[in-house]
Amino acid sequence: MGVGKTTVGELLAERLGSTFRDTDADIVAAEGREIAEIFVDDGEPRFRALERQAVRAAVAGHPGVLALGGGAILDAGTRELLAGHTVVYLSMDVEEAVKRTGLNAARPLLAVNPRKQWRELMEARRPLYTEAARVVVATDGRTPEEVAAAVLDALELKEA
């Protein structure tokens, strides 16, 4: 959350001469409401089902750069689906998360005691991110442009 998946993904797509797609944006467009509203109105299980569908459709139909929501990795089917693709884990520590997002209430999984919840989420997710990723790129203290350049370097890719 707040690591810059969308911003960095858009920059990468531009630099690679490719297209960009964000599964969170796909969900918002399909549902006609924000993710926080889906969590509140329908609950996390419903959101995760929508997320699984969005990821499957995007992986099957989008040849460019794809950003997945932070919790998408929790689904075993999604992890299997990603196994044949180049996956980049954009990492960040809690202090950087606070700077970037303020760990605000607009993020439903961080509504109560956000620092503690962020740490717990990351403890659960980090091993899954690391397992799925070809490379890990730290975003702490870097601009989106610097992160995009670091991703290209780590993957040994050249700009288009």
PDB file of C-alpha atoms in Angstrom, residues 10-115:
ATOM      1  CA  GLU A  10       3.056   3.911 -15.646  1.00  0.00           C
ATOM      2  CA  LEU A  11       6.653   5.147 -15.865  1.00  0.00           C
ATOM      3  CA  LEU A  12       7.928   1.671 -16.720  1.00  0.00           C
ATOM      4  CA  ALA A  13       5.331   1.213 -19.434  1.00  0.00           C
ATOM      5  CA  GLU A  14       6.236   4.578 -20.923  1.00  0.00           C
ATOM      6  CA  ARG A  15       9.976   3.836 -20.823  1.00  0.00           C
ATOM      7  CA  LEU A  16       9.474   0.394 -22.351  1.00  0.00           C
ATOM      8  CA  GLY A  17       7.104   1.644 -25.055  1.00  0.00           C
ATOM      9  CA  SER A  18       4.393  -0.573 -23.628  1.00  0.00           C
ATOM     10  CA  THR A  19       0.954  -0.231 -22.082  1.00  0.00           C
ATOM     11  CA  PHE A  20      -0.040  -0.088 -18.424  1.00  0.00           C
ATOM     12  CA  ARG A  21      -2.938  -1.597 -16.512  1.00  0.00           C
ATOM     13  CA  ASP A  22      -3.825  -1.538 -12.811  1.00  0.00           C
ATOM     14  CA  THR A  23      -6.133  -4.232 -11.450  1.00  0.00           C
ATOM     15  CA  ASP A  24      -7.351  -1.967  -8.645  1.00  0.00           C
ATOM     16  CA  ALA A  25      -8.464   0.551 -11.284  1.00  0.00           C
ATOM     17  CA  ASP A  26     -10.158  -2.277 -13.190  1.00  0.00           C
ATOM     18  CA  ILE A  27     -12.139  -3.194 -10.070  1.00  0.00           C
ATOM     19  CA  VAL A  28     -13.146   0.420  -9.413  1.00  0.00           C
ATOM     20  CA  ALA A  29     -14.262   0.827 -13.032  1.00  0.00           C
ATOM     21  CA  ALA A  30     -16.242  -2.426 -13.034  1.00  0.00           C
ATOM     22  CA  GLU A  31     -17.912  -1.784  -9.682  1.00  0.00           C
ATOM     23  CA  GLY A  32     -18.439   1.970 -10.058  1.00  0.00           C
ATOM     24  CA  ARG A  33     -17.132   2.653  -6.559  1.00  0.00           C
ATOM     25  CA  GLU A  34     -13.874   2.927  -4.684  1.00  0.00           C
ATOM     26  CA  ILE A  35     -12.140  -0.064  -3.113  1.00  0.00           C
ATOM     27  CA  ALA A  36     -12.689   1.318   0.394  1.00  0.00           C
ATOM     28  CA  GLU A  37     -16.436   1.359  -0.315  1.00  0.00           C
ATOM     29  CA  ILE A  38     -16.367  -2.249  -1.496  1.00  0.00           C
ATOM     30  CA  PHE A  39     -14.599  -3.267   1.729  1.00  0.00           C
ATOM     31  CA  VAL A  40     -17.117  -1.402   3.893  1.00  0.00           C
ATOM     32  CA  ASP A  41     -20.265  -2.338   1.963  1.00  0.00           C
ATOM     33  CA  ASP A  42     -19.468  -5.905   0.896  1.00  0.00           C
ATOM     34  CA  GLY A  43     -16.533  -7.006   3.057  1.00  0.00           C
ATOM     35  CA  GLU A  44     -13.018  -8.157   2.311  1.00  0.00           C
ATOM     36  CA  PRO A  45     -14.014 -11.638   0.982  1.00  0.00           C
ATOM     37  CA  ARG A  46     -16.126 -10.034  -1.768  1.00  0.00           C
ATOM     38  CA  PHE A  47     -13.309  -7.638  -2.641  1.00  0.00           C
ATOM     39  CA  ARG A  48     -10.797 -10.509  -2.814  1.00  0.00           C
ATOM     40  CA  ALA A  49     -13.116 -12.396  -5.186  1.00  0.00           C
ATOM     41  CA  LEU A  50     -13.331  -9.331  -7.438  1.00  0.00           C
ATOM     42  CA  GLU A  51      -9.556  -8.963  -7.207  1.00  0.00           C
ATOM     43  CA  ARG A  52      -8.961 -12.594  -8.269  1.00  0.00           C
ATOM     44  CA  GLN A  53     -11.199 -12.079 -11.308  1.00  0.00           C
ATOM     45  CA  ALA A  54      -9.488  -8.808 -12.224  1.00  0.00           C
ATOM     46  CA  VAL A  55      -5.998 -10.299 -11.943  1.00  0.00           C
ATOM     47  CA  ARG A  56      -6.891 -13.341 -14.051  1.00  0.00           C
ATOM     48  CA  ALA A  57      -8.430 -11.164 -16.768  1.00  0.00           C
ATOM     49  CA  ALA A  58      -5.501  -8.747 -16.776  1.00  0.00           C
ATOM     50  CA  VAL A  59      -2.810 -11.428 -16.866  1.00  0.00           C
ATOM     51  CA  ALA A  60      -4.636 -13.233 -19.682  1.00  0.00           C
ATOM     52  CA  GLY A  61      -5.416 -10.145 -21.741  1.00  0.00           C
ATOM     53  CA  HIS A  62      -2.749  -7.521 -21.103  1.00  0.00           C
ATOM     54  CA  PRO A  63       0.719  -7.861 -22.631  1.00  0.00           C
ATOM     55  CA  GLY A  64       2.232  -4.773 -20.965  1.00  0.00           C
ATOM     56  CA  VAL A  65       3.104  -3.612 -17.469  1.00  0.00           C
ATOM     57  CA  LEU A  66       0.575  -4.676 -14.858  1.00  0.00           C
ATOM     58  CA  ALA A  67       0.145  -3.405 -11.284  1.00  0.00           C
ATOM     59  CA  LEU A  68      -1.625  -5.671  -8.825  1.00  0.00           C
ATOM     60  CA  GLY A  69      -3.219  -4.625  -5.570  1.00  0.00           C
ATOM     61  CA  GLY A  70      -1.093  -5.294  -2.507  1.00  0.00           C
ATOM     62  CA  GLY A  71      -3.244  -8.168  -1.271  1.00  0.00           C
ATOM     63  CA  ALA A  72      -3.532 -10.004  -4.598  1.00  0.00           C
ATOM     64  CA  ILE A  73      -0.510 -12.126  -3.688  1.00  0.00           C
ATOM     65  CA  LEU A  74      -2.463 -13.747  -0.840  1.00  0.00           C
ATOM     66  CA  ASP A  75      -4.384 -15.889  -3.326  1.00  0.00           C
ATOM     67  CA  ALA A  76      -2.584 -19.151  -4.175  1.00  0.00           C
ATOM     68  CA  GLY A  77      -4.146 -19.181  -7.646  1.00  0.00           C
ATOM     69  CA  THR A  78      -2.782 -15.715  -8.321  1.00  0.00           C
ATOM     70  CA  ARG A  79       0.686 -16.779  -7.195  1.00  0.00           C
ATOM     71  CA  GLU A  80       0.524 -19.759  -9.575  1.00  0.00           C
ATOM     72  CA  LEU A  81      -0.642 -17.480 -12.378  1.00  0.00           C
ATOM     73  CA  LEU A  82       2.307 -15.132 -11.815  1.00  0.00           C
ATOM     74  CA  ALA A  83       4.879 -17.932 -11.825  1.00  0.00           C
ATOM     75  CA  GLY A  84       5.499 -17.629 -15.556  1.00  0.00           C
ATOM     76  CA  HIS A  85       5.816 -13.840 -15.556  1.00  0.00           C
ATOM     77  CA  THR A  86       8.367 -11.229 -14.606  1.00  0.00           C
ATOM     78  CA  VAL A  87       7.284  -9.980 -11.192  1.00  0.00           C
ATOM     79  CA  VAL A  88       8.847  -7.031  -9.372  1.00  0.00           C
ATOM     80  CA  TYR A  89       8.313  -6.504  -5.663  1.00  0.00           C
ATOM     81  CA  LEU A  90       8.503  -2.832  -4.726  1.00  0.00           C
ATOM     82  CA  SER A  91       9.450  -2.830  -1.055  1.00  0.00           C
ATOM     83  CA  MET A  92       9.111  -0.126   1.577  1.00  0.00           C
ATOM     84  CA  ASP A  93       9.463   0.086   5.344  1.00  0.00           C
ATOM     85  CA  VAL A  94       6.792   1.351   7.722  1.00  0.00           C
ATOM     86  CA  GLU A  95       8.397   4.773   8.210  1.00  0.00           C
ATOM     87  CA  GLU A  96       8.319   5.377   4.471  1.00  0.00           C
ATOM     88  CA  ALA A  97       4.690   4.175   4.372  1.00  0.00           C
ATOM     89  CA  VAL A  98       3.815   6.750   7.020  1.00  0.00           C
ATOM     90  CA  LYS A  99       5.499   9.508   5.002  1.00  0.00           C
ATOM     91  CA  ARG A 100       3.729   8.543   1.802  1.00  0.00           C
ATOM     92  CA  THR A 101       0.235   7.673   2.930  1.00  0.00           C
ATOM     93  CA  GLY A 102      -0.029   8.858   6.492  1.00  0.00           C
ATOM     94  CA  LEU A 103      -1.497   5.374   6.942  1.00  0.00           C
ATOM     95  CA  ASN A 104      -4.857   7.032   6.543  1.00  0.00           C
ATOM     96  CA  ALA A 105      -8.358   5.690   7.001  1.00  0.00           C
ATOM     97  CA  ALA A 106      -8.982   5.642   3.244  1.00  0.00           C
ATOM     98  CA  ARG A 107      -7.086   2.350   3.338  1.00  0.00           C
ATOM     99  CA  PRO A 108      -9.587  -0.039   4.893  1.00  0.00           C
ATOM    100  CA  LEU A 109      -7.056  -2.574   6.162  1.00  0.00           C
ATOM    101  CA  LEU A 110      -5.347   0.156   8.169  1.00  0.00           C
ATOM    102  CA  ALA A 111      -8.382   1.701   9.838  1.00  0.00           C
ATOM    103  CA  VAL A 112      -7.397   0.845  13.428  1.00  0.00           C
ATOM    104  CA  ASN A 113      -3.804   1.153  14.731  1.00  0.00           C
ATOM    105  CA  PRO A 114      -2.365   1.644  11.240  1.00  0.00           C
ATOM    106  CA  ARG A 115       1.347   1.166  12.064  1.00  0.00           C
TER     107      ARG A 115
END
